[in-house]
GROMACS .gro file of C-alpha atoms in nm:
model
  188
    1UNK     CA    1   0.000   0.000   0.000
    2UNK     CA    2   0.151   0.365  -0.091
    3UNK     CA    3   0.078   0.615   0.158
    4UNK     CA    4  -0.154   0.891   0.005
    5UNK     CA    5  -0.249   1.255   0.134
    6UNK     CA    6  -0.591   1.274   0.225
    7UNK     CA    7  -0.626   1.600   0.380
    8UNK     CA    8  -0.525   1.863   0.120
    9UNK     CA    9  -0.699   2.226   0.145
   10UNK     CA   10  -0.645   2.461  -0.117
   11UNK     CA   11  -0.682   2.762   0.132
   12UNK     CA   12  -0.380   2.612   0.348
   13UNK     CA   13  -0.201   2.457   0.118
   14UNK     CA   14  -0.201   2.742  -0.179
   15UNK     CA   15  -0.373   3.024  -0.130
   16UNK     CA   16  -0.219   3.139   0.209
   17UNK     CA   17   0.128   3.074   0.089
   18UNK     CA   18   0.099   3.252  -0.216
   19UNK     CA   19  -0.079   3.560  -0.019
   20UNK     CA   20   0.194   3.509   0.260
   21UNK     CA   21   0.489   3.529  -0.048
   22UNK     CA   22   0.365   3.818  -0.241
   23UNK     CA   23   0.290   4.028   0.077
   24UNK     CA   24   0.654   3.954   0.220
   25UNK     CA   25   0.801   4.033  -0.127
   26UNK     CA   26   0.606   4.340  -0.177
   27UNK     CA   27   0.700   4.456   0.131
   28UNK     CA   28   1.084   4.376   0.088
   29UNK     CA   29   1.062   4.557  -0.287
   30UNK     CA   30   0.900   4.873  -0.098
   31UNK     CA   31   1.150   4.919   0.167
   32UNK     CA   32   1.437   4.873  -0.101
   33UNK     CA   33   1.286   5.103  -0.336
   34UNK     CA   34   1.179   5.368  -0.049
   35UNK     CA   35   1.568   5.311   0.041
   36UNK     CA   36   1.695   5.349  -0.309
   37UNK     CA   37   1.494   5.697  -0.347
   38UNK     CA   38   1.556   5.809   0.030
   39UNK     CA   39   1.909   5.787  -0.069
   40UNK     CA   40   1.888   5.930  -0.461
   41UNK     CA   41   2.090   5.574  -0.572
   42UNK     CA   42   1.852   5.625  -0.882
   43UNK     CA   43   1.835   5.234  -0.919
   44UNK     CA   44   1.551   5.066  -0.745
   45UNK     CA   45   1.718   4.725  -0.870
   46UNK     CA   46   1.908   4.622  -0.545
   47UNK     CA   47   1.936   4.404  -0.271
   48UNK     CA   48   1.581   4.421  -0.201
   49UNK     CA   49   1.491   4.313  -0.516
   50UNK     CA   50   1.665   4.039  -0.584
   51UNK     CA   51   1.540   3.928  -0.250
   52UNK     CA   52   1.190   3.995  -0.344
   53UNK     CA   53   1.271   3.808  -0.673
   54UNK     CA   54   1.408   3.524  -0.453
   55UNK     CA   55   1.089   3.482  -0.233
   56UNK     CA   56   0.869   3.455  -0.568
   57UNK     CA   57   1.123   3.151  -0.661
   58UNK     CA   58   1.054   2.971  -0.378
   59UNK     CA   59   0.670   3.015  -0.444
   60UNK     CA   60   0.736   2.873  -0.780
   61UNK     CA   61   0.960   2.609  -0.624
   62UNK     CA   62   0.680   2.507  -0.369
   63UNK     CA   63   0.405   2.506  -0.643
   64UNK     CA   64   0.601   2.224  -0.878
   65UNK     CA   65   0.661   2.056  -0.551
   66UNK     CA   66   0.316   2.026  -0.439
   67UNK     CA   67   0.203   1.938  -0.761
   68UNK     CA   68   0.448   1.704  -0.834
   69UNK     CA   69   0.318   1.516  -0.522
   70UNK     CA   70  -0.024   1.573  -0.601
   71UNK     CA   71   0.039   1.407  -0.941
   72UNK     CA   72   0.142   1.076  -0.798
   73UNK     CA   73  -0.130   1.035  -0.535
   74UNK     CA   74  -0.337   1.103  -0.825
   75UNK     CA   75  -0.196   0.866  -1.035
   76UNK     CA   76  -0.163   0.576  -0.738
   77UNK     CA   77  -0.563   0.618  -0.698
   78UNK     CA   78  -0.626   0.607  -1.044
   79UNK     CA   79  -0.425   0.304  -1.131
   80UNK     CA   80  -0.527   0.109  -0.802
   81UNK     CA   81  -0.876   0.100  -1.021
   82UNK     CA   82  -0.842   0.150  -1.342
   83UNK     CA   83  -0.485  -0.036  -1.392
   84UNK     CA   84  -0.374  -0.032  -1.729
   85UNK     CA   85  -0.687   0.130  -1.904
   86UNK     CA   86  -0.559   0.458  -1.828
   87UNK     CA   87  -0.238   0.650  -1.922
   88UNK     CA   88  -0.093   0.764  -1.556
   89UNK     CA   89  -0.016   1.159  -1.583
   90UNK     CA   90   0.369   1.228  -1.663
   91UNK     CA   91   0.589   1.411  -1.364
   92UNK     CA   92   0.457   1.738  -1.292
   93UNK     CA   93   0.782   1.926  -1.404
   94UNK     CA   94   0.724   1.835  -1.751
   95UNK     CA   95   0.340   1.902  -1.739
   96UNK     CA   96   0.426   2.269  -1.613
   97UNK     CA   97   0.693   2.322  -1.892
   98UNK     CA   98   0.460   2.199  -2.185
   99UNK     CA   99   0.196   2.412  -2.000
  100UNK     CA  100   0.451   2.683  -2.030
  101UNK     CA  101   0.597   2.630  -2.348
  102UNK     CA  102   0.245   2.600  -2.533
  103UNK     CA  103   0.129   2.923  -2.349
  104UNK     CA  104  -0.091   2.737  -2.101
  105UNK     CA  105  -0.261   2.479  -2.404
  106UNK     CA  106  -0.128   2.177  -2.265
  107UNK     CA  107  -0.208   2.257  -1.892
  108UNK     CA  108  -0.621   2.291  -2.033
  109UNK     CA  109  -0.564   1.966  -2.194
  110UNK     CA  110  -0.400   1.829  -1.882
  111UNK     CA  111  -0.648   1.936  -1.639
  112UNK     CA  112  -0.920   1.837  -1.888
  113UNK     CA  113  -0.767   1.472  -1.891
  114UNK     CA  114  -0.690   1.413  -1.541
  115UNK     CA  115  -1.033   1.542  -1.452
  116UNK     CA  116  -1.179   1.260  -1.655
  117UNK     CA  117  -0.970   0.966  -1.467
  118UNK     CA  118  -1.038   1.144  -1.124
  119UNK     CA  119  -1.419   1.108  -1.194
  120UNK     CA  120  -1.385   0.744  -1.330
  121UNK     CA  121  -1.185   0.664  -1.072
  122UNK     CA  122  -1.438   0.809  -0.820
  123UNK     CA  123  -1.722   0.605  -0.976
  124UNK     CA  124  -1.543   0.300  -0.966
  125UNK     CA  125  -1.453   0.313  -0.595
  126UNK     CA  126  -1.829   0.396  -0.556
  127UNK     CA  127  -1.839   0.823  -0.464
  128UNK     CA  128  -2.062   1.007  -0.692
  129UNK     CA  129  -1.937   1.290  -0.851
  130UNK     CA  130  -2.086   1.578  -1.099
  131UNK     CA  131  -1.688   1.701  -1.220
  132UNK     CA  132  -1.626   1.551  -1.542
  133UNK     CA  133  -1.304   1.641  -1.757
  134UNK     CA  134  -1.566   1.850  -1.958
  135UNK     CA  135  -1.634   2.074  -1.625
  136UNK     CA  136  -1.234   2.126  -1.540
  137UNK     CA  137  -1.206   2.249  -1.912
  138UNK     CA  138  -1.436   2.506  -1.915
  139UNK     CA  139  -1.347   2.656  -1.541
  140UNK     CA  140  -0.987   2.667  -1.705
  141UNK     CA  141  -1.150   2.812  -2.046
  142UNK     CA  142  -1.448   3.046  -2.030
  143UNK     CA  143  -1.423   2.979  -1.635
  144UNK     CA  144  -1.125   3.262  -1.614
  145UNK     CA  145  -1.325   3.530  -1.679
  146UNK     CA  146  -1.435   3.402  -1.322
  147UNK     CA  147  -1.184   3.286  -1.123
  148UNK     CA  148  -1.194   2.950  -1.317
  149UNK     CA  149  -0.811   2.881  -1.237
  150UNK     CA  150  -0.859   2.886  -0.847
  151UNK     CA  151  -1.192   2.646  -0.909
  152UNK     CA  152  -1.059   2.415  -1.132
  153UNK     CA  153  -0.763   2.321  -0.870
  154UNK     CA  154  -1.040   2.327  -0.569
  155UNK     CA  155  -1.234   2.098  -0.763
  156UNK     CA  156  -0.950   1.902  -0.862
  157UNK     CA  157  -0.820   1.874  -0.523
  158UNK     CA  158  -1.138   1.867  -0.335
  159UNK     CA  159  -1.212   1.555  -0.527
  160UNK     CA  160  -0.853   1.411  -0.504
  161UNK     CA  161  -0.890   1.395  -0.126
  162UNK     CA  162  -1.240   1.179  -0.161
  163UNK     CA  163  -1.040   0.939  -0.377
  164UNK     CA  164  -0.735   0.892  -0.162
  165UNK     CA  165  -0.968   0.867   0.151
  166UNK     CA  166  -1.176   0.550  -0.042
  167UNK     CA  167  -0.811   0.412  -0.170
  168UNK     CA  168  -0.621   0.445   0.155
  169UNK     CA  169  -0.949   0.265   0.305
  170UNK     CA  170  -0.960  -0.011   0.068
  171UNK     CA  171  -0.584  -0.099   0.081
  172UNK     CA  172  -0.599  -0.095   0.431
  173UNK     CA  173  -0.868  -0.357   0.418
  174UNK     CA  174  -0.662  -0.572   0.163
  175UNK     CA  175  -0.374  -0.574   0.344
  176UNK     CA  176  -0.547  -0.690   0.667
  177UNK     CA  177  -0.702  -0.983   0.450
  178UNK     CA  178  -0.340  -1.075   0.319
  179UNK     CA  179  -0.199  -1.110   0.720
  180UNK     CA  180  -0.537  -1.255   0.801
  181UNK     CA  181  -0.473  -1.511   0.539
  182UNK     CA  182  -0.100  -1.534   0.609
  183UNK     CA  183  -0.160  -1.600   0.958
  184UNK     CA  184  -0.436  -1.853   0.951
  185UNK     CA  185  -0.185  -2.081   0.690
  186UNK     CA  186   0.092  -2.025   0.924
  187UNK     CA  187  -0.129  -2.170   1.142
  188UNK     CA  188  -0.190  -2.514   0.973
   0.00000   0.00000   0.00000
């Protein structure tokens, strides 16, 4: 059994880090700017900058690492029903890149696909759910003009966390029948 995270929240997880980084950088390019003019340097490009530059790297750093471990518990649920039927999702890091290098087509497509095997997934370990690969596409299409973005990942990992729960539940109860059964034939 592969130990999944069933207890994401966007809120925690994204949305207070990334208001927590861009406050703390904003505030570190004000002081070097106020700084720079205080002391008629001219340049507002200092220390402050890069440092504010530097805080907005490790934003990007932590987003890539949370998906990239997002990715895998979605593609250990997945698999643990749907075994070979369904391509698993390729590492995160190469998602992103395509995402960037296609200006953002490939991360529509991506989200679009992954939404579909989330909800099959979901149906096969018995949890109703109304998000289809259809809805993810248009939150992350027409959606934007509405926040789409921020919905498509709620949905995305709102749903995630219903199929890890039902996974980590049923491998827990197949691994107790596999010592149950090892024990009763060590027993005879």
């Amino acid at each position: 059994m592969y130990e999944v995270k069933t207890d994401r929240n966007i809120w925690k997880d994204l949305v207070l880090w990334r208001v927590v980084t861009f406050v703390l950088s904003l505030i570190v390019w004000i002081i070097a700017s106020v700084k720079a003019v205080k002391n008629f340097s001219g340049s507002i490009f200092s220390v402050g900058t890069v440092v504010a530059g530097l805080i907005e790297l490790g934003w990007i750093i932590y987003l890539i690492y949370y998906f990239c471990k997002l990715v895998n518990d979605l593609n250990i649920v997945c698999a643990h029903v749907q075994g070979d039927e369904e391509e698993n999702s390729w590492n995160y890091i190469l998602v992103w890149l395509l995402g960037k290098l296609t200006l953002g087509a490939y991360s529509v497509y991506w989200i679009y696909k992954q939404g579909g095997r989330l909800n099959l997934s979901l149906k096969r370990y018995g949890i109703e759910s109304q998000e289809t690969g259809t809805i993810y596409f248009l939150w992350s299409t027409i959606g934007l003009l509405f926040g789409g973005g921020f919905i498509t990942y709620y949905l995305l990992i709102k749903n995630l966390n219903k199929a890890c729960i039902a996974y980590t539940k049923i491998a827990t109860e197949l691994e107790r029948t596999k010592k149950s059964t090892t024990m009763k034939k060590m027993m005879m």
